[in-house]
Each structure stands twice: as C-alpha cells, then as structure tokens.
Coordinates of C-alpha atoms in Angstrom, one line a residue:
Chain A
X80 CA 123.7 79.0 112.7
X81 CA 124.9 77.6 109.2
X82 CA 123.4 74.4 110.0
X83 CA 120.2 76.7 109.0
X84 CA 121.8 76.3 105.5
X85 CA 122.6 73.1 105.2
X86 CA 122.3 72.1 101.3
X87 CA 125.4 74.2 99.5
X88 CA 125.7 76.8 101.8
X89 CA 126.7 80.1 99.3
X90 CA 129.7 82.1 100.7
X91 CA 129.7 85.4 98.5
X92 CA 131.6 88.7 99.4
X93 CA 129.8 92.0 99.0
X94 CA 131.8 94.7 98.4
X95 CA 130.2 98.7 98.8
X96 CA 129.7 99.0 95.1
X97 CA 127.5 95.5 95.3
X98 CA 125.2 96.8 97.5
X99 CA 124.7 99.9 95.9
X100 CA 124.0 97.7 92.8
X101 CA 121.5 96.0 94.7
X102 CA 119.9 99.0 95.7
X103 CA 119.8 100.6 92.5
X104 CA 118.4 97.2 91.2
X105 CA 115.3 97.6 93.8
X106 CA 114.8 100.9 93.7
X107 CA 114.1 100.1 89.6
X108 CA 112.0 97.0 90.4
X109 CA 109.6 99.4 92.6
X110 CA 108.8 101.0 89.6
X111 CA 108.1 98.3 87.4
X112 CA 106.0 96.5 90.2
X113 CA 102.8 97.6 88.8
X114 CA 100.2 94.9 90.2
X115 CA 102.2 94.1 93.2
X116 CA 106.0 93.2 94.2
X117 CA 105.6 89.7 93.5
X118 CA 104.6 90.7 89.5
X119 CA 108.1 91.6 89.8
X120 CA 109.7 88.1 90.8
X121 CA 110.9 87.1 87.2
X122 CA 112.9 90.0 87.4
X123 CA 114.4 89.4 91.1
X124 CA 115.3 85.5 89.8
X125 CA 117.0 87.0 86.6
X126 CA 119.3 89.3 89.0
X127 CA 120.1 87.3 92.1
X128 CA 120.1 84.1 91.6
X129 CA 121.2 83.9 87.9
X130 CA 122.9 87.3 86.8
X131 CA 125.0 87.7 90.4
X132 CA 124.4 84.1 92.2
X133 CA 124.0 85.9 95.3
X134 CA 121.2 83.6 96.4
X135 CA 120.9 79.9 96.0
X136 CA 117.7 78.7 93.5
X137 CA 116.5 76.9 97.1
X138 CA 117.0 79.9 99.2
X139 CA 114.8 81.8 96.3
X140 CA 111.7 79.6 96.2
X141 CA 111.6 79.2 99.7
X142 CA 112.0 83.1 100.9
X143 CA 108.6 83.1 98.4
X144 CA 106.9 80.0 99.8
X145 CA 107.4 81.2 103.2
X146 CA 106.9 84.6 103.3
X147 CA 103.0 83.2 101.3
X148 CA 102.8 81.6 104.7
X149 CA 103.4 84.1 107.3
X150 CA 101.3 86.6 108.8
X151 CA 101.9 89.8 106.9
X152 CA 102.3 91.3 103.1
X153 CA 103.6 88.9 101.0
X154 CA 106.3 91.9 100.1
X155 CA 107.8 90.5 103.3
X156 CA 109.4 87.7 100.7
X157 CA 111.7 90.6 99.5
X158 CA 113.2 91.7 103.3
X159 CA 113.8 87.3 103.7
X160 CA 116.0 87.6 100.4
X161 CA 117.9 90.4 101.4
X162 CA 118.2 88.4 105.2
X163 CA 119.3 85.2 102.8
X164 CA 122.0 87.7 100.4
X165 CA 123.4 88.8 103.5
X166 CA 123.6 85.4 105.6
X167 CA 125.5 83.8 102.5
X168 CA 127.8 87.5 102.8
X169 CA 128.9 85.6 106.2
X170 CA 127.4 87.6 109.2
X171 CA 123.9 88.9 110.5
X172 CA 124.4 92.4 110.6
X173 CA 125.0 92.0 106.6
X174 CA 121.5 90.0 106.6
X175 CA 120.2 93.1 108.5
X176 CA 121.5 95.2 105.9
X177 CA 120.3 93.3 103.9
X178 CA 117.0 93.4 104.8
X179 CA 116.8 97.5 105.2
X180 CA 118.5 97.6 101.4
X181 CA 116.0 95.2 99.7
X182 CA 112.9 96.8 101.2
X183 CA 113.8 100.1 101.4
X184 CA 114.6 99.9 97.9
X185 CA 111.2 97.6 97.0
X186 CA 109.4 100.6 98.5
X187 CA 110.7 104.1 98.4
X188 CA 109.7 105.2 94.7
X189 CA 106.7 103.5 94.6
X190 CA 105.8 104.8 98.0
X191 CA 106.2 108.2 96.7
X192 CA 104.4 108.0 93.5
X193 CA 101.3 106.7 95.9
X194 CA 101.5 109.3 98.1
X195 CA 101.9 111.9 95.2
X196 CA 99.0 110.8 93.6
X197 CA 96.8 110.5 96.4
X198 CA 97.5 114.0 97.4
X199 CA 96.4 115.1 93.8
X200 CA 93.4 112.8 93.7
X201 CA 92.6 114.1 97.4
X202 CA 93.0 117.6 96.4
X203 CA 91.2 117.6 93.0
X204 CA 88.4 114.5 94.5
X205 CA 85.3 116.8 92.9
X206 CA 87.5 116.5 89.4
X207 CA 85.0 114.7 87.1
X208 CA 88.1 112.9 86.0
X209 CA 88.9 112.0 89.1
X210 CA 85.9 110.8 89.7
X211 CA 85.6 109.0 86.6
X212 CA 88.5 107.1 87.2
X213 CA 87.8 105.8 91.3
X214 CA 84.4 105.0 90.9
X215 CA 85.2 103.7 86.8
X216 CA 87.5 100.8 88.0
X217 CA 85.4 99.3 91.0
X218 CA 83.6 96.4 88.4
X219 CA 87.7 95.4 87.4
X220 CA 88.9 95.8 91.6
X221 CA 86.0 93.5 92.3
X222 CA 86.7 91.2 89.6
X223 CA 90.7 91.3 90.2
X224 CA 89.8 90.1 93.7
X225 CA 87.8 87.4 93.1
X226 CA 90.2 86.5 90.1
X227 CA 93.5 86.3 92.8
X228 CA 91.1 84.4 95.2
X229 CA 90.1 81.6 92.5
X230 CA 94.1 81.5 91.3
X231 CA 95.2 81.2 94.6
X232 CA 92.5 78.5 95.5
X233 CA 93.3 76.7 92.3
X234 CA 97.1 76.5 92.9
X235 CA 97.2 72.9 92.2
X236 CA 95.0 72.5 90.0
X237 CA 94.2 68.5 89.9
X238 CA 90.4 68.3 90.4
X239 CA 90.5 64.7 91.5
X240 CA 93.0 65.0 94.2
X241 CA 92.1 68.8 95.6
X242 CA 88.7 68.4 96.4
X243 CA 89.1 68.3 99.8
X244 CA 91.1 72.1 99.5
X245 CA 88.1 73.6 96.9
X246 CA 85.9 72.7 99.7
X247 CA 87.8 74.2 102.3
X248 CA 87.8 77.2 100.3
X249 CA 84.7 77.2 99.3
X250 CA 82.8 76.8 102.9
X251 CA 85.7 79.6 104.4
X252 CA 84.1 82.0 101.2
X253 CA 81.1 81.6 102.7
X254 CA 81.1 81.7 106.3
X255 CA 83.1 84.9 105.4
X256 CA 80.5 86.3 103.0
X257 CA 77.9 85.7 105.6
X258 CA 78.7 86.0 109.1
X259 CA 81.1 87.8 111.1
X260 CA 83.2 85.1 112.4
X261 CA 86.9 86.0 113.2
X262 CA 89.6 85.0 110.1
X263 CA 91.9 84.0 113.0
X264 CA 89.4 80.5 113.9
X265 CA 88.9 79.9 110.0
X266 CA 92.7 79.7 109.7
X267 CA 92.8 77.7 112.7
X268 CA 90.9 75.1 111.6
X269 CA 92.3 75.1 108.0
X270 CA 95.8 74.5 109.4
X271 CA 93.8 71.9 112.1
X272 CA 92.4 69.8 108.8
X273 CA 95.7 69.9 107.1
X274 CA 97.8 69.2 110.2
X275 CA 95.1 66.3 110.2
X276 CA 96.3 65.0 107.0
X277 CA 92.7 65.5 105.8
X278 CA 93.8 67.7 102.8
Chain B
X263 CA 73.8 111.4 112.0
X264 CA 75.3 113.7 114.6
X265 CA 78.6 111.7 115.2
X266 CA 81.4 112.1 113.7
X267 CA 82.9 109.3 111.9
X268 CA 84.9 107.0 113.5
X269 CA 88.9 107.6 113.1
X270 CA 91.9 106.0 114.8
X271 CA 93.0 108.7 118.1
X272 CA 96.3 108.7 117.5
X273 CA 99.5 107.7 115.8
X274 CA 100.0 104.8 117.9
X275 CA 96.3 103.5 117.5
X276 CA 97.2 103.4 113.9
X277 CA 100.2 101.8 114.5
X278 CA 98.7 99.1 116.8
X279 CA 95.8 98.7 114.4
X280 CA 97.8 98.4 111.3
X281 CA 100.3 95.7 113.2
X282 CA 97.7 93.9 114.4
X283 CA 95.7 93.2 111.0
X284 CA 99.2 92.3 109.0
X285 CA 99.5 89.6 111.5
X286 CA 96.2 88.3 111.2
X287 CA 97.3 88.2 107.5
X288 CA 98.0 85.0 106.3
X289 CA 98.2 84.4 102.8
X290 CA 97.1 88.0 102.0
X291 CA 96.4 91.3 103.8
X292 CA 93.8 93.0 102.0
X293 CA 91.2 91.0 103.5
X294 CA 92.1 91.7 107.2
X295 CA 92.6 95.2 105.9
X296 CA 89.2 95.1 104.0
X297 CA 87.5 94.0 107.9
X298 CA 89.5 95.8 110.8
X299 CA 89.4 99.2 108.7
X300 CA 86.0 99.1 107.0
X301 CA 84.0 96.4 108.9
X302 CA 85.3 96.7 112.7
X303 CA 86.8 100.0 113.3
X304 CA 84.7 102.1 110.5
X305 CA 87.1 104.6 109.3
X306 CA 86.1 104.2 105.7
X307 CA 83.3 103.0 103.9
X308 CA 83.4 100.2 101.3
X309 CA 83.1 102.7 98.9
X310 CA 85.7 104.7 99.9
X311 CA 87.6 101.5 100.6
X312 CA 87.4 100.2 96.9
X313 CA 88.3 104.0 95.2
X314 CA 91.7 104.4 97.4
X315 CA 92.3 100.5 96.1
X316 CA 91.4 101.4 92.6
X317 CA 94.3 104.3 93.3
X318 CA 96.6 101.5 95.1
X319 CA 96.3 98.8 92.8
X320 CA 96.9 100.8 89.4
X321 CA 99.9 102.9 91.0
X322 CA 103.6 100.5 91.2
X323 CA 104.4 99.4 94.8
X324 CA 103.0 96.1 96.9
X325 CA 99.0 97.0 96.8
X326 CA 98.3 96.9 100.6
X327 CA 101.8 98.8 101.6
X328 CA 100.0 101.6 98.9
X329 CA 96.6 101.6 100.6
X330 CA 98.1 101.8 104.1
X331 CA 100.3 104.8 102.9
X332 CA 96.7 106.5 102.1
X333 CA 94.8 105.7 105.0
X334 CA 97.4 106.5 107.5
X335 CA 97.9 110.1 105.5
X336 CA 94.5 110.9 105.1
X337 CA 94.6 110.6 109.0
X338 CA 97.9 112.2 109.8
X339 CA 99.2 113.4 106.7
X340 CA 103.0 112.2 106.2
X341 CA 103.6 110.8 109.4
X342 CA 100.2 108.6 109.4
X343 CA 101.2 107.5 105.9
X344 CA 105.0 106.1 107.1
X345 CA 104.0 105.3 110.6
X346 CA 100.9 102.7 109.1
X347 CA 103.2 101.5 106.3
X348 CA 105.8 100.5 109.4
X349 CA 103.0 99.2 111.3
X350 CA 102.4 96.7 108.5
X351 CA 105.5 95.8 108.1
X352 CA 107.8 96.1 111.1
X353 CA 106.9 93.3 113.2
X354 CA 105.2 91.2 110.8
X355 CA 108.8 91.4 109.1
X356 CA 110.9 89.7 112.6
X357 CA 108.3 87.3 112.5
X358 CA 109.0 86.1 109.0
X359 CA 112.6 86.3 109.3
X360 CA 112.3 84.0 112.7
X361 CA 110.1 81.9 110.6
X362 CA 112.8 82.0 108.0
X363 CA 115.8 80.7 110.3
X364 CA 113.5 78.0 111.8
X365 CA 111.6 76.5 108.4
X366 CA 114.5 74.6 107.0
X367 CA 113.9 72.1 110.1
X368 CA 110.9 71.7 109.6
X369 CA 110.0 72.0 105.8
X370 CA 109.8 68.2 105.4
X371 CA 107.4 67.0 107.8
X372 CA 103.8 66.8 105.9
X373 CA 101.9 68.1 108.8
X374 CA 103.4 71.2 108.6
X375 CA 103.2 71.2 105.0
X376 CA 99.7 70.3 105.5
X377 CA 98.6 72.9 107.4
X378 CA 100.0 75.3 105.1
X379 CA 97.5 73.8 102.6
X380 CA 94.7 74.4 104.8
X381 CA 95.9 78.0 106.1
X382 CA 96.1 78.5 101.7
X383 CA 92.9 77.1 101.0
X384 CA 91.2 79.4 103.7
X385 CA 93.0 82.6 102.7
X386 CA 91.8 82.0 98.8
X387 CA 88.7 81.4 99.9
X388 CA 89.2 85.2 102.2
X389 CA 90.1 86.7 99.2
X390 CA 86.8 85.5 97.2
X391 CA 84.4 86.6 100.1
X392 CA 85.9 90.0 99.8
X393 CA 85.5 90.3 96.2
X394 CA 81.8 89.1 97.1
X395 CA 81.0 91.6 99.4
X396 CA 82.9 94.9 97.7
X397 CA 80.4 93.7 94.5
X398 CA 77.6 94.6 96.7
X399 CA 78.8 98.1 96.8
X400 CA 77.7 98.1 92.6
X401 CA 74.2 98.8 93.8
X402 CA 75.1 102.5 94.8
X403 CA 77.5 102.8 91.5
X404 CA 76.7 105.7 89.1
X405 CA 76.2 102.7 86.2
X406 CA 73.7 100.3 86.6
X407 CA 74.0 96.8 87.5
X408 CA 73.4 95.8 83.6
X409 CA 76.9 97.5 83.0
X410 CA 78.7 96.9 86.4
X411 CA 77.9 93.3 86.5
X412 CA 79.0 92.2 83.0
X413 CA 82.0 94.6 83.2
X414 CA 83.0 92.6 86.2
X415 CA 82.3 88.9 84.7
X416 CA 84.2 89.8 82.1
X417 CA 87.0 90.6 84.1
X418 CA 87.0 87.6 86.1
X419 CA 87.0 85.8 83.4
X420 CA 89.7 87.6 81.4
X421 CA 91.7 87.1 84.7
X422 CA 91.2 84.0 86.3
X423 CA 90.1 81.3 83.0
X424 CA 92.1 83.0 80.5
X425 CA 95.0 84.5 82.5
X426 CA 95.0 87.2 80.7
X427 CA 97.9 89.8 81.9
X428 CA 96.5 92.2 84.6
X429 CA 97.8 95.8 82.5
X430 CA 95.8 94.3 79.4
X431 CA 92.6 94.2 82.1
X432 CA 92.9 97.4 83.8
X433 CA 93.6 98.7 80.2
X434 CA 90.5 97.3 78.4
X435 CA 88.3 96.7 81.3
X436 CA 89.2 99.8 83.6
X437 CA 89.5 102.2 81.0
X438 CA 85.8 101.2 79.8
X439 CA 84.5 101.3 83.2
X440 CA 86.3 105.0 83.5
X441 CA 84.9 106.2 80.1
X442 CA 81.5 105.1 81.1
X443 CA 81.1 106.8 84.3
X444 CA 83.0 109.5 83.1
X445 CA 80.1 110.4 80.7
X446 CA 77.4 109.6 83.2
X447 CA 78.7 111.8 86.0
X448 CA 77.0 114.9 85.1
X449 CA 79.7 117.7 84.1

C-alpha cells in the first residue's frame, strides 16, 4: 500500500520514548482545546509536521480536509494523523497505534473534566449559580451556532463565483428550519449538484 | 402527562443511536445530534439540549464527544458516558480511515471535489437551521427577548463579521448573559 503515498513518501522511526512524547503532547493539547480539537490545529502543525517532521505538510492538510468530509466528528482528523505518523513509521499496526495514542490522548483529560463538571452541575442543578450560568449562555450557544454555520458556508469567500454554494446553503437552512425532511436526501442532493459540476 | 419521558432502553440502543447519528454527520455532528436526540427520539428537550451544550462547549475537549459523554451518563452513569462517546466515534473512525487510504486516488477528479462542495454547502447551511431553531427556545428564557435577542446579534456579529476569538465572546458575551439571569432568578 505505499502507492497510497505516492508524493515523498516519509520513512521515520519511532522509538518508545517518541510515542510517549506524542502522548504527552495530546494529552496537553486536550486541555488547551477549549472551543473544540480543531482550535487546537496550530498547535498539532507546530509539533508534527515542523518541530518532529513526523508527518508530511500534504498528509497534514488532507487528514483535515478529509476527516471535514466524512461522516462523523471532525475530531476524527486527529485518529487519520496518528494512522498517517504511524504509516510513515513503516507498518499498520504502528498506524493503529497510532490512532489509539493520538485520540486517546485528544480525549482523556478533557473527557474527565466534562464528566467532573457535569456531575457537579447535575448534583448542585437548583444552585442559582448553576443556573445562572446554563440558562446565561444560551443567547452566545445560539449565536456561536449560527456564527460556525455562516464561516463554514462562507469558506471561499468570492461572492461572484460562490453563488451557486450560498444558495445551496441557503435553501438547505431552510428546508431544515421548516420541515422535517431527513439530512441524509439534503446531502444527497448537495453532493448530486456538485458531482453535476453545478457548483 | 402520565408518561414517562422517553429514554434510550439500554446500553446498546445508545450505542446504536449514537453510531448511527455520527454517520449521518457530515460536515458536523451537532446537528444530527441536535435532531435524533431532541427532535426524533425525545430524550431531552431543546432546553435541556442547549444548557448541557452551554456545559460542553465552555469545558476543553471536541464539543459533541463532551455532550455525548453527558447524555450517555445522565442515562447510565459512567458506562453510558464511555459507551456513547465510542458509539460516536468507533465506527465512524474505520470509515474515515478507509476513506483516508482510498482519497489520494481520487482527490483530483472535480466531481468528487465537487460534491464535497455541495455536501459543505448543505452541512453550513445544517448548522444555521439549528442555530435558528435553538433561538426559538429564547421565548421561555428567564430574560426577555429585548435582552436575549440583542445579546445574541451581538454575538454573531462579534463571531462571524469580526472574527472575533471565541474565549473573548464567551468572556464578554456569556459572562453578561450569566450575570443577567443570575440576578433575575429569584434567590
């Protein structure tokens, strides 16, 4: 399968002490990913690709762009790095490795913080800080969600030539908003019109 | 008002359930999550669904893998909490690593690329309908609509025109919106 890597294929050798590095290195990013892994990218660039070249610039960019296109959390980019750190370590059971270091790392401490404070805020819910606080940030939640949805709909940002996508979006916020038709056929027919050449 | 509300019947429903909404996923989660959980399968409420975010979104970790860990605990305690978070992951994750393998053949022909596009523009547009129809919920907030609305313009705004950086929001914004309801909950 290295005909899967075909521009500069990267042959690295990962000794124990690497992979604990890279653990460490995740397990740190987890806490810092405040507003999601992929606030944390920066970061992930600085380490793997520049700091340790354990992952070609390509290999970075694309583990992104595809994991953005796949069903799934878009955390999923972090297991296809680890896969990719792994695969140029020579073998698939390093890319499995890999994959379990990288996101078991990416998740652990934050996944105990969340469950730590939702415990608390479960147990002290008729708190009038508690309170305060869950029912205080629903005007920013609802505005951070519209925010992503606009950034992500404005990707490209050249009015002239996106049109065609701003409509798209804009009839797929609507038919959302206002009837119960399944995401699945909206999807469907966004990857139809594209497939189509029409955006 | 008799019935209990609806919740999933075992650890493999929630299993199931969370697997099948992160592969609907494209582009994002937290609108399949927003729909199967609240919408089709009831076991929260969109107000319920927008305080546990609230928790998700200000504490570190991927926001959906945080608001799976609550909902499959406040179902099953530990064991909901890590068998949802590997429902949402676990199988979505072999299908992006087979995607992974495969896309360098394919990367260069346009209609893939293409479709890509569309499949984007569709999930932005998921992402704004959500934010749509969570805003509704503002009607039953403890602030009125002449502080909930503006509070929220603001924040679009501040986020999406200005780009402002999302811990100066949650810091300005949130924190007013916390203050305020904090003093109009009665003690």
């Amino acid at each position: 399968m290295t005909a899967d890597l075909p521009a500069a294929p990267l042959q690295i050798v990962l000794a124990w002490h690497d992979w604990l590095d890279l653990f460490a290195h995740y397990l740190v990013i987890s806490l810092m990913s405040v507003g999601g892994t992929i606030a944390t990218t920066a970061e992930m660039h600085r380490y793997l690709v520049e700091q340790h070249g354990w992952l070609t610039q390509t290999q970075f960019n694309d583990s992104i762009a595809i994991a953005q296109a796949a069903p799934g959390p878009n955390v999923l980019f972090v297991a296809l790095m680890g896969w990719n750190v792994g695969m140029n370590a020579g073998s698939y059971a390093a890319a499995a490795f890999g994959v379990i270091v990288t996101m078991v790392g990416a998740l652990l401490p934050s996944s105990v913080l969340m469950l730590l404070a939702a415990n608390w805020g479960h147990r002290n819910r008729e708190l009038r800080l508690v309170r305060a606080f869950k029912q205080g940030m629903a005007p920013l939640v609802i505005a951070m969600l519209v925010s992503t949805g606009l950034i992500l709909g404005s990707a490209n940002g050249n009015v002239a030539t996106d049109w065609p996508l701003y409509t798209v979006s804009a009839v797929a916020t609507l038919l959302i908003w206002r009837t119960r038709i399944h995401l699945l056929w909206l999807l469907a027919a966004g990857a139809l019109l594209g497939a189509l050449g029409f955006l | 008002m008799t019935d209990a509300p609806p919740r999933p019947r075992s650890l493999a429903d929630l299993f199931i359930a969370f697997t099948l909404l992160a592969l609907q996923g494209f582009g994002g989660v937290l609108p399949v999550v927003q729909r199967e959980i609240v919408e089709r399968r009831r076991w929260m409420t969109q107000e319920e669904f927008i305080e546990e975010w609230a928790v998700a979104q200000t504490m570190p970790g991927p926001n959906v893998c945080n608001l799976a860990l609550v909902i499959g605990s406040r179902f099953f305690g530990l064991r909901g909490a890590a068998v949802a978070l590997l429902g949402l992951l676990l199988v979505p994750a072999l299908v992006v690593l087979t995607l992974g393998s495969v896309y360098s053949h394919y990367a260069d022909q346009p209609r893939v690329a293409g479709a890509l596009r569309g499949m984007a523009a569709v999930a932005a547009g998921m992402v704004v309908a959500m934010g749509i129809k969570l805003g509704a919920t503002l009607r039953k907030h403890p602030l009125p609509l002449a502080v909930t609305l503006p509070l929220a313009a603001l924040g679009i705004i501040g986020l999406a025109v200005l780009r402002l950086p999302m811990l100066a929001a949650l810091l300005v914004l949130g924190g007013a919106g916390c203050v305020l309801t904090w003093y109009r909950l009665k003690p």
